[in-house]
Coordinates of C-alpha atoms in Angstrom, one line a residue:
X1 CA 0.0 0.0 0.0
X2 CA 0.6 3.5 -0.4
X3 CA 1.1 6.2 2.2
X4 CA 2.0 9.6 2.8
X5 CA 4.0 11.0 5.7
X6 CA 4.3 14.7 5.9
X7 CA 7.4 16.3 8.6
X8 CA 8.4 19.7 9.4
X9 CA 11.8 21.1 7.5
X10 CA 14.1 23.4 9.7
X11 CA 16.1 24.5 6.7
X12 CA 19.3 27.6 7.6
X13 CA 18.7 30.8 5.9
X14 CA 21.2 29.9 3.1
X15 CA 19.8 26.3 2.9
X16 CA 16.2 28.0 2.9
X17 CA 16.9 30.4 -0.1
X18 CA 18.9 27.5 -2.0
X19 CA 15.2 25.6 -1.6
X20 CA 13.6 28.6 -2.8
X21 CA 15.8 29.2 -5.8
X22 CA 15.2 25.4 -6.8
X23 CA 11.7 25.8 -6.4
X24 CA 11.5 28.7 -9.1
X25 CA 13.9 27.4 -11.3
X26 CA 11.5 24.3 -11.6
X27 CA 8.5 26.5 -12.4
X28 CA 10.7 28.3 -15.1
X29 CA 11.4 24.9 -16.3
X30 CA 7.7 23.9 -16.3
X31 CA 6.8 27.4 -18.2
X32 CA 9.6 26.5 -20.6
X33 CA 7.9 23.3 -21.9
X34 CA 4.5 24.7 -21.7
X35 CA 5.6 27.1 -23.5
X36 CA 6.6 24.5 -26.3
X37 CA 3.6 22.5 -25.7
X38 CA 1.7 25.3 -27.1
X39 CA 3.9 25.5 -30.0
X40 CA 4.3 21.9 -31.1
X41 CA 2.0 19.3 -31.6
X42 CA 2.7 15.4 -31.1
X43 CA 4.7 15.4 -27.7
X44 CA 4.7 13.6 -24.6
X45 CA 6.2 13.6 -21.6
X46 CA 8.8 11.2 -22.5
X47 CA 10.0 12.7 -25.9
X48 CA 10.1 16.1 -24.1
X49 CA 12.1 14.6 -21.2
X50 CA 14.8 13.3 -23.4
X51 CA 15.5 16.8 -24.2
X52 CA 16.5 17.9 -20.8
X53 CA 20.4 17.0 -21.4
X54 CA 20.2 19.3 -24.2
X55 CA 18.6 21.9 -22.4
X56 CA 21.6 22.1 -19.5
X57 CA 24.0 22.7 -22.1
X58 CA 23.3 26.6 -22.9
X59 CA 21.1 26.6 -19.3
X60 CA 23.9 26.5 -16.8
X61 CA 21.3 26.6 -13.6
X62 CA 19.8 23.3 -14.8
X63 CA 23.5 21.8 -13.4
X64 CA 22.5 22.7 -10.6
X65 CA 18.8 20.9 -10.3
X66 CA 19.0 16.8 -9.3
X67 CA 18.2 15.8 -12.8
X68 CA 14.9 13.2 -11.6
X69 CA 13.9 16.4 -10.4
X70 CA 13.6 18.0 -13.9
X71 CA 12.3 15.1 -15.0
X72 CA 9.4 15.1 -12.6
X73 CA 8.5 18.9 -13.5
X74 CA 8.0 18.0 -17.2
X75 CA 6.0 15.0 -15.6
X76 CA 4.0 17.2 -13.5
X77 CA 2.5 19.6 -17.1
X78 CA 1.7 16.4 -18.6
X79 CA -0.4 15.6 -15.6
X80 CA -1.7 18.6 -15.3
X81 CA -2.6 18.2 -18.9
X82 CA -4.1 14.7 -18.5
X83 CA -6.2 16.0 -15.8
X84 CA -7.8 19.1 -18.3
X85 CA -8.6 16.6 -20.6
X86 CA -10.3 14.4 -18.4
X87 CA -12.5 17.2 -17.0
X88 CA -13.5 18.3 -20.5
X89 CA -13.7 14.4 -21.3
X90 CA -16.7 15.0 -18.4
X91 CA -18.7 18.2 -20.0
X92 CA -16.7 20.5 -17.6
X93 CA -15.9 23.8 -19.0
X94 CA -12.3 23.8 -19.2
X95 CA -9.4 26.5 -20.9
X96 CA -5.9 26.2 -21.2
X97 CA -2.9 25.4 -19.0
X98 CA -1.4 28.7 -17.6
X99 CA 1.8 30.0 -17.3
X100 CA 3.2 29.7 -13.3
X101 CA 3.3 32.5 -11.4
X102 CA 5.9 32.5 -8.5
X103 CA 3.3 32.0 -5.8
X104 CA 1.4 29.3 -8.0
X105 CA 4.5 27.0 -7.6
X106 CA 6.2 25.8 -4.0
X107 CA 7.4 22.4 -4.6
X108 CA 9.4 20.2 -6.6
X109 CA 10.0 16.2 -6.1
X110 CA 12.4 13.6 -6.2
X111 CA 11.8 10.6 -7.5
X112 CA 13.5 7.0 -6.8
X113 CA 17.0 8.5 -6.3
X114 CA 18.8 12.2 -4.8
X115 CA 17.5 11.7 -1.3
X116 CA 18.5 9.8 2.2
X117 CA 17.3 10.1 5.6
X118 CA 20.5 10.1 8.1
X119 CA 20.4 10.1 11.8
X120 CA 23.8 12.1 12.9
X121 CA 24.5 12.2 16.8
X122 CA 20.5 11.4 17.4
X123 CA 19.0 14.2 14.4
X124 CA 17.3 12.8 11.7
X125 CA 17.9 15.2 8.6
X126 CA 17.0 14.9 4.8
X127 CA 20.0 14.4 2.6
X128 CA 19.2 16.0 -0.9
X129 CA 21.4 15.8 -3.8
X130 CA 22.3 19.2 -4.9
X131 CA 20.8 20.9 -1.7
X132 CA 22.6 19.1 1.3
X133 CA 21.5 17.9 4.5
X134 CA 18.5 19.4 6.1
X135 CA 17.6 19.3 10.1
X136 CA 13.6 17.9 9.8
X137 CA 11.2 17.1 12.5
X138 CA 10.6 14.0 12.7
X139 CA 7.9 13.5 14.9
X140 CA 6.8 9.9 14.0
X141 CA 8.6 7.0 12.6
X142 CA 8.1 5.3 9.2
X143 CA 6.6 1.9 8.8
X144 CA 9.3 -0.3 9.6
X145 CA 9.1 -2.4 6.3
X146 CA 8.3 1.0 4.4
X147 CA 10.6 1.5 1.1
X148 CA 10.5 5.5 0.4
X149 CA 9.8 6.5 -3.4
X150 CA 9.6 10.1 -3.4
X151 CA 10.5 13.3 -1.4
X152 CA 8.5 16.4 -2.2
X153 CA 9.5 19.3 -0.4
X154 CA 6.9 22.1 -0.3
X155 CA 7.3 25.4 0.8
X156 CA 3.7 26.8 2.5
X157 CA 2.0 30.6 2.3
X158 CA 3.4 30.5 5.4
X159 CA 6.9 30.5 4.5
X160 CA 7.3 27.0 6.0
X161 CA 8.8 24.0 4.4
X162 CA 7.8 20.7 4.5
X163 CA 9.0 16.9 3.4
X164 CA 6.3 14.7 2.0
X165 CA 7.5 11.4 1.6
X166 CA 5.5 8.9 -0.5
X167 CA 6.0 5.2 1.0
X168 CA 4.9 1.6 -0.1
X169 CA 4.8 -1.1 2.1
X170 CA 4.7 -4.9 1.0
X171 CA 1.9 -6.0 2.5
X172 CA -1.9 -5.8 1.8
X173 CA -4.3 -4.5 3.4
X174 CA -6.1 -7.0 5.6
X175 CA -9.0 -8.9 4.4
X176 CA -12.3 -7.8 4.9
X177 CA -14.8 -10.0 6.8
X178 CA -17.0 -11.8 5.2
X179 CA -19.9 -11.5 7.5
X180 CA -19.2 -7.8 9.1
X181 CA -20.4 -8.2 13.1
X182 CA -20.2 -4.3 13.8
X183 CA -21.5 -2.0 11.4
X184 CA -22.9 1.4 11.4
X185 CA -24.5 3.7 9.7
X186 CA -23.8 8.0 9.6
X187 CA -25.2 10.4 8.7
X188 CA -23.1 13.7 8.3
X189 CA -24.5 17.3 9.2
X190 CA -23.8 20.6 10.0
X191 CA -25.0 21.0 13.8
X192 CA -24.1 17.3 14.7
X193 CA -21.2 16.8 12.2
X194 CA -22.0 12.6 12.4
X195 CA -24.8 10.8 14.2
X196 CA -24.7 7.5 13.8
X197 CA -26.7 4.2 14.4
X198 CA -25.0 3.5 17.6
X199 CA -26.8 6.7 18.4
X200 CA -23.6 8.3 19.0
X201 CA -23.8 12.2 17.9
X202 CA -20.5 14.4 17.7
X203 CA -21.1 18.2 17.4
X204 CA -19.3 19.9 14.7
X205 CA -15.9 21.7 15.9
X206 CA -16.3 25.1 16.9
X207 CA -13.6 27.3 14.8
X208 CA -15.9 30.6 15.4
X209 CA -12.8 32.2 17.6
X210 CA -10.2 31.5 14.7
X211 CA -12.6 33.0 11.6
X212 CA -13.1 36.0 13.6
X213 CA -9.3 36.5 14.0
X214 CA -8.7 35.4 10.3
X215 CA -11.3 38.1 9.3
X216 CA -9.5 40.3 11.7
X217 CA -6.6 39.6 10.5
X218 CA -7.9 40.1 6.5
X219 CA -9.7 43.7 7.1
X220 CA -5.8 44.9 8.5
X221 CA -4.5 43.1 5.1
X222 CA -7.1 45.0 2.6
X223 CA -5.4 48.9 4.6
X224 CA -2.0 47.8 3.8
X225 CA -0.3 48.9 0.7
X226 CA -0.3 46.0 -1.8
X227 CA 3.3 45.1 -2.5
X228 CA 4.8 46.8 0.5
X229 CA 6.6 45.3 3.8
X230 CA 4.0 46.2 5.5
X231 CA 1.5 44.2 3.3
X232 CA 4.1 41.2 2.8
X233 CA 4.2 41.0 6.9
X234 CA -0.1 41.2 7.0
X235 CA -0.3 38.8 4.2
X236 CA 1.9 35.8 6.5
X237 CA -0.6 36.5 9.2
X238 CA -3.4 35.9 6.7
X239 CA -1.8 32.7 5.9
X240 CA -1.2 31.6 9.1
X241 CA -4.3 32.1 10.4
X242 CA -5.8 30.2 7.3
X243 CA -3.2 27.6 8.0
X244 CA -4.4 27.2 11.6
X245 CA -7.8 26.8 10.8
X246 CA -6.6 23.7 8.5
X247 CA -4.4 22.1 10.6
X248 CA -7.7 22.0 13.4
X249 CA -10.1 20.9 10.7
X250 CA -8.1 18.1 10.0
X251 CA -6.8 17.4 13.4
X252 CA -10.8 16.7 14.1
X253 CA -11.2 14.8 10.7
X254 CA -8.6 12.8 10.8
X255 CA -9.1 11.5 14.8
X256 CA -13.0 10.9 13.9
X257 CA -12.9 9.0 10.9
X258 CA -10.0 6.8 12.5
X259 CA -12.2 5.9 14.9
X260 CA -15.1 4.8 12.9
X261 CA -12.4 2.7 10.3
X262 CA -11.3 1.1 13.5
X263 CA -13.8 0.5 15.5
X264 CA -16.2 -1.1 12.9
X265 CA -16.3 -3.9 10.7
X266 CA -19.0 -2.0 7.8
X267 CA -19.1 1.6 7.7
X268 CA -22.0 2.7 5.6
X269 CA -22.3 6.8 4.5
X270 CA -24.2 8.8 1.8
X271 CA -22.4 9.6 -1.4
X272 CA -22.7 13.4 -1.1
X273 CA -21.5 15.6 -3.9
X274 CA -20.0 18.1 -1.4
X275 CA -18.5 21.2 -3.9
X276 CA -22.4 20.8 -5.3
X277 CA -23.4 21.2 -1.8
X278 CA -21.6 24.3 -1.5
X279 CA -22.8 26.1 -4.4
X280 CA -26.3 25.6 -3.6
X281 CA -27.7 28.9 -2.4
X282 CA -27.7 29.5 1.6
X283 CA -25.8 28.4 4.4
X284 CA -22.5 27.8 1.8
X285 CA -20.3 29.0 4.4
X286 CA -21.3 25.9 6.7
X287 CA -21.4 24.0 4.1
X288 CA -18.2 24.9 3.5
X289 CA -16.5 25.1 6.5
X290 CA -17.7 21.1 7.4
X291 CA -15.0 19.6 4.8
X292 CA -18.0 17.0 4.8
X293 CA -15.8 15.7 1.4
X294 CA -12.8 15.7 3.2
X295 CA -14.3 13.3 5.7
X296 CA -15.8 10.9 3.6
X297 CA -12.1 11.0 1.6
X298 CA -10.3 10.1 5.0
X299 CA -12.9 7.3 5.8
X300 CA -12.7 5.9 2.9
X301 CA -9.0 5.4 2.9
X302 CA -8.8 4.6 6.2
X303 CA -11.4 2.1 6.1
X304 CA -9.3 0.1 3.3
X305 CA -5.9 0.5 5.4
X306 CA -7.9 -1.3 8.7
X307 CA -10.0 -4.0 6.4
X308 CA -13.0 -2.4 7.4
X309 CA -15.9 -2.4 4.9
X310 CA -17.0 0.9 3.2
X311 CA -20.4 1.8 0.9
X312 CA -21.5 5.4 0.2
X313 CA -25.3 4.9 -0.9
X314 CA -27.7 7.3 -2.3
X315 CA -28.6 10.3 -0.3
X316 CA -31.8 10.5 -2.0
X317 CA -35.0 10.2 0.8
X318 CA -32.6 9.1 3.3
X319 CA -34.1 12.1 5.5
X320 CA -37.6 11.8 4.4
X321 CA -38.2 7.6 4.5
X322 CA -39.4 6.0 7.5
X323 CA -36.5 3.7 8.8
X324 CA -39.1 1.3 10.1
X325 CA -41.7 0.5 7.6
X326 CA -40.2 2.6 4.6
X327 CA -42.7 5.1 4.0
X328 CA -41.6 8.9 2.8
X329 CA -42.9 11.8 4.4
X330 CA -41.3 15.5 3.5
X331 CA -40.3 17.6 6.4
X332 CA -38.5 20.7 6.7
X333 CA -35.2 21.5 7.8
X334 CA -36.3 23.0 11.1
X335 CA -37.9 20.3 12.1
X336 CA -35.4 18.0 13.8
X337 CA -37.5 15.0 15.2
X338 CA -38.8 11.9 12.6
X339 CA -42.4 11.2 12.8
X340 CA -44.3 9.0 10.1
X341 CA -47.1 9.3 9.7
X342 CA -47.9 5.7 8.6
X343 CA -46.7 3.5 11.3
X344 CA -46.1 6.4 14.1
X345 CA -42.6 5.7 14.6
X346 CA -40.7 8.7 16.2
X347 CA -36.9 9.4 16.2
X348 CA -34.3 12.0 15.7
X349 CA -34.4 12.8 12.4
X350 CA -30.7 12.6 11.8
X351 CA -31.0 8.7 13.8
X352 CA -33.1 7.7 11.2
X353 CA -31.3 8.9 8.2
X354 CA -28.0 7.0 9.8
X355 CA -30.2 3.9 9.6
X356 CA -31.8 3.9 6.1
X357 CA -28.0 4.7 5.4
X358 CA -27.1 1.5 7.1
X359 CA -29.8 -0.6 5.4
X360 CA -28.9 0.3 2.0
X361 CA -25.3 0.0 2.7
X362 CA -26.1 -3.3 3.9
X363 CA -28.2 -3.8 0.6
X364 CA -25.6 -2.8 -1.9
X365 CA -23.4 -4.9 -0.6
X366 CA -25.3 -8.1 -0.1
X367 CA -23.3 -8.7 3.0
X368 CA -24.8 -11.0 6.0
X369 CA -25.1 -8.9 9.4
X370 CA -25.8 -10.8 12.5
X371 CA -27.8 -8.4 14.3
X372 CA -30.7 -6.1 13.2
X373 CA -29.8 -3.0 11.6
X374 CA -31.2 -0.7 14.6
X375 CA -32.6 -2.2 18.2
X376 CA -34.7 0.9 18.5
X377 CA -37.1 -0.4 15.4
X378 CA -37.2 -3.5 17.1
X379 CA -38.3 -2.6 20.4
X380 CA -40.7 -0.1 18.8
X381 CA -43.1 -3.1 17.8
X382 CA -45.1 -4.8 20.6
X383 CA -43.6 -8.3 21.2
X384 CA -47.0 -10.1 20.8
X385 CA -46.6 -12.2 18.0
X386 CA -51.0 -11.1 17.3
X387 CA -49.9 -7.3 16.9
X388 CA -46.6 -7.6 15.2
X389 CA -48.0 -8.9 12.1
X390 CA -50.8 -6.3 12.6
X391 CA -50.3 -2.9 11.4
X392 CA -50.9 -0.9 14.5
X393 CA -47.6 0.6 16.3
X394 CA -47.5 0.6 20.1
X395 CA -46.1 3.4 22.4
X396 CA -42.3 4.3 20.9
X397 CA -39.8 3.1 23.5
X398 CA -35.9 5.4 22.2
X399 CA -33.0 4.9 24.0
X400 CA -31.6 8.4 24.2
X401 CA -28.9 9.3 22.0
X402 CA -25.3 10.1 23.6
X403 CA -24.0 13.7 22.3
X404 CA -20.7 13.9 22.3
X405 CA -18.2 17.3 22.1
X406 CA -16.1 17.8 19.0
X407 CA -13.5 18.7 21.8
X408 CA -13.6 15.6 23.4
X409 CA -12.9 13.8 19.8
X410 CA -10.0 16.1 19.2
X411 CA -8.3 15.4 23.3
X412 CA -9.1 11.7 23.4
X413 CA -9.4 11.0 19.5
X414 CA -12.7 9.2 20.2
X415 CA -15.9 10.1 20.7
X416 CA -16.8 7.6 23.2
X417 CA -14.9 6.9 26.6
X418 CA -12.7 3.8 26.8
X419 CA -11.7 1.8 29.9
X420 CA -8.1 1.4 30.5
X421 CA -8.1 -2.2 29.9
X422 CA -9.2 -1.8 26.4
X423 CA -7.0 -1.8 23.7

């Protein structure tokens, strides 16, 4: 399998401004060739990689770029051009590739050879060919059977730098059982970020104090003189403050969906088109903000990493059907509390989205599950064998859903509380 590890760089000043001039050389190398993709027809990456020896010859900097460096920048247009033609492949309005501006470009990447990890006196630092060795952070080790295939180093709005190193270990990824025993269902939102059908309901994280001091922080930015120190200085805040409203989101994201790839054998969501979702009039800010895309992108990953089943169904009428006998009703989005008017059944109207999720997950599948998809339906029918096949509902009987903090998620990475002999 295939992973990412991403560490902190503490380049020197002179080693920081040596990354830098690397980093724009490769964009003038990638305007170079788009420059004669425009102008010649019939090329490919390959053929226009052959001509890099060439190139060095009356470009004297080029010496001093790792040459599967150059190679990967030619690589990278050709991508960028596959992925244009894909998009207009798909009806999407598309126009040309653009020329690289020098904040449109902060990485380059080596591939296969040029780089080392070394541990001198008990440092770990990045050896790179042509740049030297570089003190990183490295706050977590690397798979111990892990063989490292590239190094991207990325320079951030913030003026940071960062390694990215893609890894591949040997093994697979561990079967997935046949006949799941713990599934769940959830349902994703903007009040209660995921409820699910262990009626388990995590609030959405509360980033309120960081907009306002990014919006602070933006109005002091629009005063400034564009272009001037004073503006360059504003504009790090800016990013920074973007920046640690990321690094939050994804702290939260990352520690949730974990938990539901690990503690679950079938994981079951709705197949949301979230950038629709957010150009949909109203509320896009929420929308937004939620990274409910992001989330399902993380579980779905880490769902095939732990073995753990994972189905996104169709979101249509999850909200409105009846998890119990199926019927639709519409409702509006104030109204928080599921009441059909067919059979009576009442629940949280979020709980019963998470289990028509579930049961359709379990559909499209066609896997076996042990137990029923949700104990509350069953304990809302009377267990007298003369009115269960009748269709007349007796008194609801809920178990009360447990709300849980997004705080608590992002101290414990869990939403529930664990016992210390668990594992």
């Amino acid at each position: 399998m295939n992973y990412n590890y991403r560490y902190r760089l503490r380049p020197s000043d002179a080693l920081a401004e040596q990354l830098a001039w690397t980093v724009d050389t490769c964009r003038q190398v990638y305007n170079h060739f788009l420059h004669r993709l425009n102008r010649t027809d019939d090329t490919s990456a390959y053929s226009e990689q052959k001509l890099l020896p060439s190139l060095k010859k009356w470009w004297n900097d080029l010496k001093q770029v790792h040459s599967k460096v150059l190679q990967k920048v030619v690589q990278r247009l050709y991508d960028n051009l596959s992925t244009l033609r894909g998009r207009k492949d798909n009806d999407y309005r598309v126009g040309m590739l653009n020329w690289k501006a020098p904040s449109e470009y902060r990485s380059f990447t080596y591939s296969q050879s040029g780089f080392k990890l070394k541990n001198t006196s008990g440092r770990t630092r990045l050896w790179l060919s042509k740049l030297g060795e570089i003190p990183i952070t490295f706050h977590r080790d690397l798979p111990d059977d892990a063989e490292i295939k590239t190094v991207t180093v990325k320079q951030e709005p913030t003026r940071e730098w960062y390694a990215i190193f893609g890894v591949e270990t040997p093994e697979d990824p561990p079967e997935k059982p046949e006949n799941p025993e713990k599934c769940v269902g959830i349902d994703v939102g903007i009040l209660k970020y995921t409820h699910d059908t262990d009626g388990t309901a995590v609030e959405s994280l509360d980033l309120s104090d960081e907009r306002e001091r990014l919006e602070h922080a933006q109005r002091d930015l629009s005063r400034k003189e564009h272009g001037s120190a004073n503006w360059e200085k504003q504009r790090r805040i800016v990013a920074e403050r973007h920046a640690d409203l990321k690094r939050k989101r994804r702290d939260f994201l990352h520690k949730l969906s974990n938990y539901y790839a690990r503690e679950y054998d079938f994981v079951a969501v709705e197949d949301l088109d979230a950038k629709g979702l957010v150009e949909l009039p109203g509320n896009s800010r929420n929308r937004a903000g939620a990274a409910w895309g992001m989330f399902l992108r993380m579980l779905e990953y880490k769902c095939e990493r732990e073995g753990t089943h994972f189905v996104a169904v169709n979101p249509r009428g999850t909200t409105k059907e009846c998890a119990s006998c199926g019927v639709s009703s519409d409702k509006p989005l104030w109204v928080r509390e599921h009441s059909c008017p067919a059979c009576g059944f009442e629940a949280d109207r979020d709980a019963n989205a998470a289990w028509n999720i579930l049961s359709r997950g379990l559909e499209d599948v066609g896997v076996v599950h042990s137990e029923p998809t949700s104990p509350e339906i069953s304990d809302f029918w009377c267990a007298d064998e003369s009115l269960r096949d009748s269709s007349t509902p007796v008194e609801t009987a809920l178990s009360v859903d447990t709300s849980v903090s997004a705080k608590r998620v992002v101290e414990a990475g869990s939403p529930i509380t664990r016992t210390s002999g668990s594992g």
